[in-house]
Amino acid sequence: MDLAALRTKLESYGQEHLLQHYDRLKQEEKSAFLDELSHLDFDRVKRIYELSCEEANNSGEKQKTLEPIPESSSDSVASASDELKNEWRYAGLKAIAESKVAVLLLAGGQGTRLNVPYPKGMYDVGLPSSKTLYQIQAERILKVQKLAEEHTGKSCIVTWYIMTSEHTQTSTEAFFLKHNHFGLKKENIVFFEQYQLPCLSPEGKIILQEAGKIAKAPDGNGGLYKALRDRGILDGMSKRGIENIHVYGVDNILVKVADPIFIGFCLSKSANCGAKVVEKVHPTEKVGVICRLDGRYKVVEYSELSLELAQKRHEKGHLLYNAGNICNHYFTLNFLKDVVSNHEHELRPHVAKKKIPYIDDDGNSIKPLKENGIKLEKFVFDVFEFSQQFAVLQVVREEEFSPLKNAPGAVKDTPEMARDALCNLHYQYIVNAGGKFKSNDGKILPDISRKTVVDDSVDGSGRLPPVKCEISPLLSYAGEGLESVKDQIFHASQSTHLKADEEKNISNGNEKTSKVKEATSPKRRKGEDIL
Ligand code: UTP
């Protein structure tokens, strides 16, 4: 498109300011910018902006027809009998053994709160092994494949789909390559990139970040659906015979990737869409809850729930709206196909007010101190409403959820907290298997869950300091297979790292120096990253 035609097009969309500094650009910058603007789908930007305005205007009505999830669609790991959990587990292992199960990692976030110059999955929270989040997940996949093979005698593949974004694509792929895909086969890991959306002013004008560059951000983890369709990922899944997909966020250090119990539970409910939740315990806890709105499944954000509703209790005593969403979902392939073909365009983007750097009318680069614009993001859970066969499994927070969101020293969701959550869980696995921990003065530490240990004499906070203790996922997926620790004594003051035979004498290559060295900013890939 030539400049004159582009100018006319921009005027028709009210975006003519995008060319206000065009004359200052060098010739090659002019062509690149012209090319970028010519390919931008302004209709889509307009539609998404209008949908986001509708969403903002409708949000007040959300509390009117709210209902909790029906009991027939949900269950809880804590209250289910061992027999039932085993039924789910075996059904899940069977599906995994038939290579019908894939896992899909959402790894396209910018991780602004953690604030490191590399993808969150490459973060090492300080475990004895120095393993990164990516490595922990890879090893859980290896282990669950092995468990399924042992259970059925069939060899299988759990394909790992990894959604990245412009911010994480290059460094994530390079990291996997450098680490030899952590023992997984390269062909069973499928990277694909989500799209971006322009950042807008509150009035819907695209923000010009530099004279020849518009401000853009990933289109949210709900950008998954457009990427699945437009990158041809669902067709690839069909070809591999995949039927069930476990979708999860990168930052939960405790995530049970391809959890056979969750898969089996969703299969037992004939669900086409499912979610793991943790119990919301305090009415003001900042967690979105899954409920039904006008008979459709939805996540209602904490800010959208009135205090009155948030405080309402079930006759059994728990909060009525207590299904805390943790970005841990199950979909059938058929459901995803239906969503991307019939509903993707209906997904309403959510507005996040942000400080977005821009160039002013005089050509000065400005870093605003206050929010000046909006990022439009779709959410992965926004498709729940298209399911009529939805299932919810409540899991135990200390066993399954500890997200890494913030930088060290913050009040919640920090690297230290993620590390301690994993160490505490693994301590419990060892104690459950008959191992014991001894303090320096020779006392055996209590063999009860460390989260409930109250002993003010120890650190004054009412909790024992965590023992640095880690079990390799290659040795145990969820506390099973630890018979050899029975009656073993471990020293609580020393770091314990239990490994599988195959990893003994192997360095995992994750020393901090090597991690920092490769933590370079991702390079911009040419083309097809936007819309
Ligand atoms: P968060 O909403 O916590 O965002 O993502 P974030 O990028 O990790 O962190 P902040 O908010 O910038 O500090 C929840 C999950 O969704 C993924 C993230 O990678 C994480 O696994 N995500 C988020 C995407 O894959 N794409 C996105 O556009 C946004």
XYZ file of C-alpha atoms and ligand atoms in Angstrom:
560
model
C 0.000 0.000 0.000
C 1.434 3.415 -0.829
C 1.608 6.257 1.642
C -1.373 8.180 0.279
C -3.632 5.118 0.389
C -2.467 4.296 3.888
C -3.131 7.834 5.061
C -6.698 7.631 3.743
C -7.198 4.259 5.424
C -5.867 5.532 8.759
C -8.151 8.558 8.567
C -11.158 6.335 8.063
C -10.296 4.530 11.321
C -9.390 7.711 13.239
C -5.764 6.559 13.497
C -4.059 9.152 11.285
C -1.791 10.262 14.181
C 0.281 7.132 13.521
C 1.963 8.938 10.641
C 2.598 12.172 12.519
C 6.372 11.586 12.793
C 6.702 9.608 9.577
C 8.750 12.270 7.776
C 11.483 12.035 10.412
C 12.155 8.360 9.713
C 15.061 7.063 7.626
C 14.124 5.495 4.295
C 14.378 1.859 5.484
C 12.426 2.663 8.643
C 9.743 4.260 6.497
C 9.314 1.131 4.406
C 9.230 -1.151 7.450
C 6.634 1.019 9.208
C 4.540 1.368 6.062
C 4.616 -2.378 5.687
C 3.621 -2.963 9.325
C 0.715 -0.510 9.183
C -0.484 -1.844 5.839
C -0.785 -5.320 7.358
C -2.471 -4.256 10.566
C -6.073 -5.428 10.804
C -7.727 -2.159 11.873
C -11.184 -3.727 11.759
C -10.111 -6.247 14.361
C -8.555 -3.564 16.555
C -11.786 -1.580 16.333
C -13.951 -4.622 17.076
C -11.851 -5.687 20.022
C -11.869 -2.166 21.443
C -15.656 -1.983 21.125
C -16.084 -5.404 22.734
C -13.870 -4.312 25.624
C -16.044 -1.209 26.131
C -19.175 -3.398 26.148
C -17.504 -5.720 28.650
C -16.650 -2.793 30.939
C -20.230 -1.464 30.723
C -21.787 -4.865 31.476
C -19.629 -5.807 34.430
C -21.969 -4.214 36.991
C -24.697 -6.731 36.218
C -22.566 -9.723 37.000
C -23.787 -10.348 40.519
C -27.491 -10.603 39.682
C -27.803 -14.177 38.517
C -24.818 -15.744 40.170
C -24.906 -19.340 41.417
C -22.174 -21.588 42.769
C -21.012 -24.583 40.721
C -23.519 -27.442 41.004
C -22.315 -30.222 43.283
C -22.918 -32.792 40.543
C -20.159 -31.174 38.431
C -17.540 -30.998 41.132
C -15.505 -33.047 43.553
C -12.594 -32.615 45.893
C -9.306 -34.475 46.188
C -9.355 -33.949 49.949
C -12.748 -35.578 50.481
C -12.802 -38.220 47.725
C -12.136 -41.770 48.903
C -8.833 -43.430 48.011
C -10.817 -45.896 45.939
C -12.371 -43.125 43.840
C -9.049 -41.336 43.416
C -7.470 -44.564 42.235
C -10.271 -45.007 39.711
C -9.580 -41.518 38.350
C -5.835 -42.106 38.408
C -6.045 -45.355 36.466
C -8.426 -43.860 33.894
C -6.004 -40.949 33.476
C -2.973 -43.228 33.172
C -4.800 -45.305 30.575
C -5.544 -42.231 28.442
C -1.936 -41.076 28.824
C -0.668 -44.533 27.850
C -2.754 -44.330 24.676
C -0.989 -41.017 23.851
C -4.351 -39.265 23.935
C -3.206 -36.687 26.464
C -1.178 -33.561 25.659
C -0.071 -30.737 27.890
C -0.155 -27.116 26.893
C 1.946 -24.536 28.665
C 0.974 -20.863 28.627
C 4.355 -19.183 28.543
C 3.726 -15.978 26.646
C 3.363 -13.616 29.609
C 5.702 -10.680 30.025
C 6.296 -11.409 33.722
C 6.360 -7.706 34.516
C 5.993 -8.227 38.250
C 8.869 -10.711 38.490
C 10.880 -8.291 36.377
C 13.699 -10.411 35.007
C 14.995 -9.985 31.452
C 14.203 -13.560 30.437
C 11.115 -15.795 30.405
C 9.693 -16.846 33.758
C 10.099 -20.524 32.932
C 13.878 -20.011 32.969
C 13.760 -18.815 36.575
C 15.542 -20.792 39.271
C 13.799 -20.197 42.604
C 16.760 -21.537 44.590
C 16.055 -25.237 44.967
C 18.950 -27.508 45.971
C 19.060 -28.728 42.342
C 18.906 -25.199 40.821
C 16.315 -26.580 38.397
C 14.269 -24.014 36.522
C 10.485 -24.104 36.183
C 10.832 -25.402 32.613
C 13.060 -28.264 33.730
C 10.772 -29.269 36.590
C 7.819 -29.438 34.186
C 9.778 -31.375 31.555
C 10.798 -33.952 34.139
C 7.231 -34.324 35.381
C 6.207 -35.122 31.802
C 8.968 -37.714 31.535
C 7.838 -39.254 34.802
C 4.132 -39.349 34.016
C 4.892 -41.048 30.697
C 6.872 -43.633 32.631
C 4.105 -44.149 35.188
C 1.574 -44.669 32.400
C 3.913 -47.127 30.684
C 4.469 -49.050 33.924
C 0.741 -49.138 34.564
C -0.263 -50.436 31.131
C 2.860 -51.871 29.527
C 2.383 -49.492 26.571
C 4.940 -46.897 25.575
C 3.476 -43.457 25.049
C 4.041 -39.812 24.255
C 2.712 -36.807 26.119
C 3.222 -34.062 23.558
C 4.173 -30.740 25.115
C 2.708 -27.653 23.417
C 4.339 -24.417 24.521
C 2.700 -21.117 23.710
C 5.219 -18.304 23.698
C 5.035 -14.668 22.631
C 7.372 -12.198 21.020
C 8.795 -11.640 24.512
C 9.580 -15.276 25.244
C 9.854 -17.166 21.940
C 13.526 -16.869 21.009
C 15.019 -17.325 24.444
C 12.665 -20.174 25.379
C 13.522 -22.190 22.282
C 17.236 -21.489 22.721
C 17.030 -22.562 26.369
C 15.373 -25.854 25.487
C 17.933 -26.506 22.782
C 20.808 -25.734 25.092
C 19.427 -28.175 27.677
C 18.796 -30.884 25.140
C 15.045 -30.516 25.687
C 15.566 -31.809 29.224
C 15.539 -35.408 28.029
C 12.302 -35.143 26.025
C 12.280 -35.789 22.304
C 12.519 -32.538 20.343
C 9.744 -33.630 17.974
C 7.350 -34.011 20.890
C 7.669 -30.391 21.941
C 5.702 -27.961 19.790
C 6.413 -24.252 20.225
C 3.954 -21.779 18.813
C 3.677 -18.060 19.215
C 0.634 -16.095 20.315
C -0.251 -12.823 18.631
C -0.017 -9.276 19.851
C -2.442 -6.392 19.995
C -1.705 -2.696 19.816
C -1.916 -0.777 23.095
C -4.608 1.901 22.949
C -5.451 5.190 24.575
C -8.678 5.054 26.615
C -10.405 6.508 23.542
C -9.225 3.681 21.295
C -6.312 5.436 19.539
C -3.307 3.203 18.891
C -0.359 4.457 20.963
C 2.721 5.443 19.013
C 5.719 4.321 21.039
C 8.413 5.687 18.746
C 8.258 7.674 15.518
C 8.050 4.442 13.501
C 6.796 1.939 16.078
C 3.414 1.286 17.612
C 3.110 0.036 21.210
C 2.092 -3.643 21.347
C 1.570 -6.338 23.961
C 0.674 -10.054 23.860
C -3.081 -10.552 23.518
C -3.428 -12.305 26.897
C -3.402 -16.028 27.681
C -6.800 -16.217 25.959
C -4.880 -15.383 22.793
C -4.373 -19.145 22.917
C -7.486 -19.804 20.854
C -6.587 -17.613 17.909
C -3.040 -18.985 17.960
C -4.298 -22.590 18.116
C -6.414 -22.008 15.027
C -4.199 -19.725 12.955
C -0.981 -21.635 13.657
C -2.632 -24.944 12.715
C -1.983 -26.474 16.137
C -5.328 -28.256 16.495
C -4.840 -30.029 13.172
C -1.473 -31.232 14.441
C -3.143 -32.531 17.616
C -5.706 -34.452 15.567
C -2.933 -36.064 13.543
C -1.220 -37.193 16.728
C -4.459 -38.763 18.002
C -4.668 -36.381 20.955
C -8.084 -36.079 22.615
C -7.494 -34.484 26.011
C -5.408 -31.428 26.783
C -4.139 -30.165 30.120
C -3.533 -26.400 29.944
C -1.586 -24.610 32.677
C 0.398 -21.483 33.528
C 4.166 -21.428 33.620
C 4.536 -20.013 37.090
C 3.011 -22.633 39.383
C 5.988 -24.567 40.735
C 3.711 -27.318 42.092
C 1.791 -27.942 38.869
C 1.102 -31.636 38.276
C 1.577 -31.656 34.550
C -0.837 -34.099 32.845
C -2.099 -35.106 36.289
C -3.678 -38.560 35.801
C -6.118 -37.900 38.663
C -7.402 -34.707 37.030
C -7.587 -36.275 33.569
C -9.406 -39.329 34.958
C -11.772 -37.136 36.977
C -12.719 -35.090 33.878
C -13.175 -38.298 31.869
C -15.406 -39.730 34.602
C -17.627 -36.644 34.342
C -17.649 -36.799 30.522
C -16.524 -33.172 30.705
C -15.384 -31.271 27.647
C -13.928 -28.508 29.799
C -12.652 -28.626 33.361
C -10.729 -26.719 35.971
C -8.739 -27.407 39.070
C -9.502 -24.965 41.845
C -8.254 -24.293 45.348
C -10.597 -23.344 48.145
C -10.994 -19.624 48.614
C -10.945 -19.320 52.369
C -11.195 -15.580 53.105
C -13.960 -13.454 51.569
C -11.478 -10.741 50.578
C -8.820 -13.052 49.127
C -7.772 -11.740 45.723
C -8.638 -14.739 43.610
C -11.210 -15.126 40.835
C -13.871 -17.734 41.564
C -15.579 -20.095 39.150
C -19.366 -19.837 39.314
C -22.396 -19.851 37.050
C -23.731 -16.628 35.656
C -27.053 -16.886 33.852
C -26.478 -20.631 33.793
C -23.043 -20.334 32.121
C -19.718 -21.128 33.704
C -17.579 -18.061 34.349
C -14.675 -16.833 36.389
C -15.809 -13.866 38.427
C -12.900 -11.702 39.496
C -12.601 -10.721 43.157
C -13.147 -7.088 42.187
C -16.482 -8.013 40.543
C -17.919 -9.823 43.565
C -19.681 -7.682 46.185
C -18.524 -8.156 49.755
C -21.985 -9.447 50.620
C -21.746 -12.247 48.059
C -18.088 -12.899 48.826
C -18.992 -13.438 52.500
C -21.967 -15.733 51.864
C -21.530 -19.205 53.313
C -22.773 -22.653 52.380
C -24.703 -24.535 55.056
C -21.595 -26.704 55.551
C -19.658 -23.602 56.624
C -17.378 -22.903 53.678
C -17.713 -19.810 51.483
C -20.454 -20.271 48.911
C -18.243 -18.889 46.132
C -15.059 -20.689 47.033
C -13.813 -22.241 43.770
C -10.551 -20.272 43.436
C -9.326 -20.359 39.842
C -5.629 -21.299 39.447
C -5.092 -21.351 35.664
C -5.122 -25.146 35.515
C -7.572 -26.451 32.948
C -8.708 -29.443 30.953
C -10.174 -29.364 27.448
C -11.152 -32.012 24.978
C -9.838 -31.466 21.475
C -13.422 -31.386 20.189
C -14.271 -28.576 22.563
C -11.240 -26.559 21.447
C -12.188 -27.112 17.817
C -15.681 -25.816 18.524
C -14.313 -22.779 20.391
C -11.846 -21.737 17.706
C -14.341 -22.247 14.866
C -17.465 -20.831 16.448
C -16.679 -18.682 19.453
C -13.201 -17.156 19.266
C -14.579 -13.933 17.828
C -17.046 -13.634 20.727
C -14.354 -13.568 23.397
C -14.404 -10.165 25.022
C -11.056 -8.659 25.822
C -10.415 -7.337 29.300
C -8.938 -3.926 29.809
C -5.791 -3.470 31.858
C -4.807 0.125 32.503
C -1.027 0.477 32.101
C 1.760 3.031 31.873
C 2.684 2.841 28.220
C 5.738 4.720 26.916
C 4.875 6.993 23.992
C 6.198 9.723 21.765
C 4.540 13.111 22.195
C 3.520 15.605 19.514
C 6.967 17.238 19.638
C 8.740 13.928 19.185
C 9.882 13.482 22.808
C 9.893 9.951 24.240
C 7.796 9.942 27.399
C 7.717 7.335 30.157
C 4.438 8.153 31.882
C 4.207 8.120 35.674
C 0.476 7.423 35.625
C -1.579 4.966 33.574
C -2.133 6.545 30.180
C -3.364 3.643 28.114
C -4.863 0.189 27.985
C -3.685 -3.267 27.109
C -6.396 -5.546 25.794
C -6.134 -9.119 26.951
C -8.298 -12.169 26.503
C -8.272 -14.770 29.253
C -7.885 -18.508 28.816
C -10.883 -19.191 31.060
C -13.262 -17.025 29.031
C -14.277 -20.103 27.031
C -15.809 -21.842 30.060
C -19.154 -20.322 29.144
C -19.253 -22.374 25.945
C -19.203 -25.650 27.853
C -22.330 -27.497 28.918
C -20.278 -30.343 30.383
C -18.014 -28.582 32.819
C -16.228 -30.231 35.743
C -14.382 -28.742 38.697
C -11.893 -30.553 40.891
C -10.910 -28.901 44.130
C -7.311 -29.653 45.062
C -5.226 -28.958 48.150
C -3.433 -25.638 47.825
C -0.256 -26.777 49.631
C 0.019 -29.732 47.277
C -0.764 -28.068 43.973
C -0.530 -24.306 43.887
C 2.266 -21.874 44.560
C 2.638 -19.339 41.750
C 5.740 -17.287 41.071
C 4.473 -13.795 40.323
C 6.589 -11.262 42.194
C 10.242 -10.400 42.702
C 12.115 -11.545 45.830
C 11.093 -9.715 48.991
C 7.486 -9.007 47.963
C 4.700 -9.969 50.365
C 3.312 -12.840 48.311
C 4.002 -15.209 45.431
C 7.771 -14.708 45.542
C 10.588 -17.067 44.467
C 11.346 -17.828 48.141
C 7.719 -18.789 48.755
C 7.591 -21.002 45.660
C 10.807 -22.738 46.742
C 9.549 -23.251 50.301
C 6.195 -24.562 49.058
C 7.959 -27.228 47.009
C 10.386 -28.085 49.821
C 7.545 -28.377 52.351
C 5.576 -30.662 50.065
C 8.588 -32.866 49.421
C 9.364 -32.964 53.138
C 5.849 -34.254 53.622
C 6.292 -36.877 50.882
C 9.417 -38.165 52.626
C 7.759 -38.219 56.041
C 4.711 -39.989 54.581
C 7.039 -42.610 53.136
C 8.550 -43.255 56.573
C 11.644 -41.021 56.403
C 12.556 -38.780 59.317
C 14.230 -35.413 59.713
C 16.520 -34.689 62.650
C 17.432 -31.219 63.921
C 20.954 -30.283 65.049
C 20.157 -31.127 68.660
C 19.191 -34.645 67.632
C 15.404 -34.219 67.937
C 13.209 -35.821 65.315
C 11.014 -33.180 63.685
C 7.243 -33.656 63.860
C 5.861 -36.015 61.266
C 2.813 -33.882 60.590
C 2.222 -31.525 57.723
C 4.637 -28.635 58.042
C 1.992 -26.109 57.156
C 0.209 -26.897 60.381
C 3.295 -27.046 62.590
C 2.989 -24.432 65.301
C 6.022 -23.971 67.459
C 6.792 -20.402 68.442
C 10.070 -21.451 69.981
C 11.473 -22.201 66.548
C 11.309 -18.957 64.603
C 8.793 -16.840 66.483
C 6.319 -16.905 63.586
C 4.515 -20.050 64.621
C 6.035 -22.060 61.778
C 9.111 -24.163 61.458
C 11.577 -22.783 58.943
C 11.392 -24.931 55.820
C 13.832 -27.771 55.428
C 15.678 -27.484 52.106
C 14.460 -30.686 50.671
C 13.721 -31.669 47.104
C 12.732 -34.846 45.304
C 13.500 -35.040 41.616
C 10.372 -35.453 39.479
C 12.265 -38.250 37.737
C 12.182 -40.153 41.018
C 8.630 -39.367 42.146
C 5.710 -37.574 40.503
C 3.510 -37.090 43.568
C 5.121 -38.858 46.502
C 4.931 -42.406 45.090
C 7.918 -44.710 44.727
C 9.792 -43.505 47.813
C 9.968 -46.883 49.614
C 13.750 -46.578 49.954
C 13.471 -43.622 52.347
C 11.624 -45.662 54.974
C 13.415 -45.321 58.328
C 16.115 -43.132 56.804
C 17.179 -40.151 58.883
C 17.821 -36.844 57.098
C 19.451 -33.790 58.632
C 17.082 -30.846 58.692
C 19.959 -28.349 58.624
C 21.375 -29.846 55.433
C 20.007 -29.655 51.975
C 18.418 -32.913 50.792
C 18.041 -33.710 47.107
C 16.694 -37.144 46.243
C 17.450 -38.102 42.647
C 16.448 -40.894 40.321
C 19.183 -43.402 39.477
C 19.504 -42.105 35.943
C 20.421 -38.591 37.048
C 23.014 -39.477 39.650
C 26.480 -38.273 38.606
C 24.946 -36.033 35.946
C 25.175 -32.290 36.290
C 21.912 -30.689 35.227
C 23.843 -27.748 33.805
C 21.708 -25.235 35.624
C 24.339 -23.509 37.659
C 23.364 -19.927 38.319
C 26.214 -18.521 36.264
C 25.156 -20.378 33.140
C 21.541 -19.309 33.616
C 22.392 -15.649 33.912
C 24.666 -15.861 30.909
C 21.924 -17.130 28.643
C 19.273 -14.822 30.024
C 19.415 -12.405 27.156
C 16.495 -10.368 25.910
C 14.610 -12.101 23.158
C 15.228 -10.818 19.653
C 12.358 -9.429 17.605
C 11.335 -11.947 14.977
C 10.365 -10.583 11.658
C 6.772 -10.567 10.546
C 3.606 -12.375 11.580
C 3.687 -11.444 15.231
C 0.782 -9.107 15.259
C -2.925 -9.711 14.882
P -0.133 -13.617 34.397
O -1.441 -12.987 34.223
O 0.310 -13.899 35.783
O 0.937 -12.713 33.641
O -0.098 -14.926 33.522
P 2.518 -12.764 33.613
O 2.930 -12.266 32.297
O 3.060 -14.123 33.963
O 2.977 -11.760 34.732
P 2.721 -10.180 34.899
O 1.235 -10.018 35.115
O 3.212 -9.477 33.668
O 3.538 -9.872 36.117
C -0.683 -16.157 33.872
C -0.199 -17.181 32.864
O -0.612 -16.802 31.542
C 0.518 -16.698 30.681
C 1.697 -16.430 31.587
O 2.902 -16.797 30.949
C 1.342 -17.288 32.777
O 1.650 -18.633 32.522
N 0.281 -15.611 29.715
C -0.094 -14.377 30.140
C 0.431 -15.875 28.379
O 0.787 -17.011 27.982
N 0.204 -14.871 27.481
C -0.171 -13.625 27.860
O -0.371 -12.753 26.991
C -0.332 -13.371 29.214
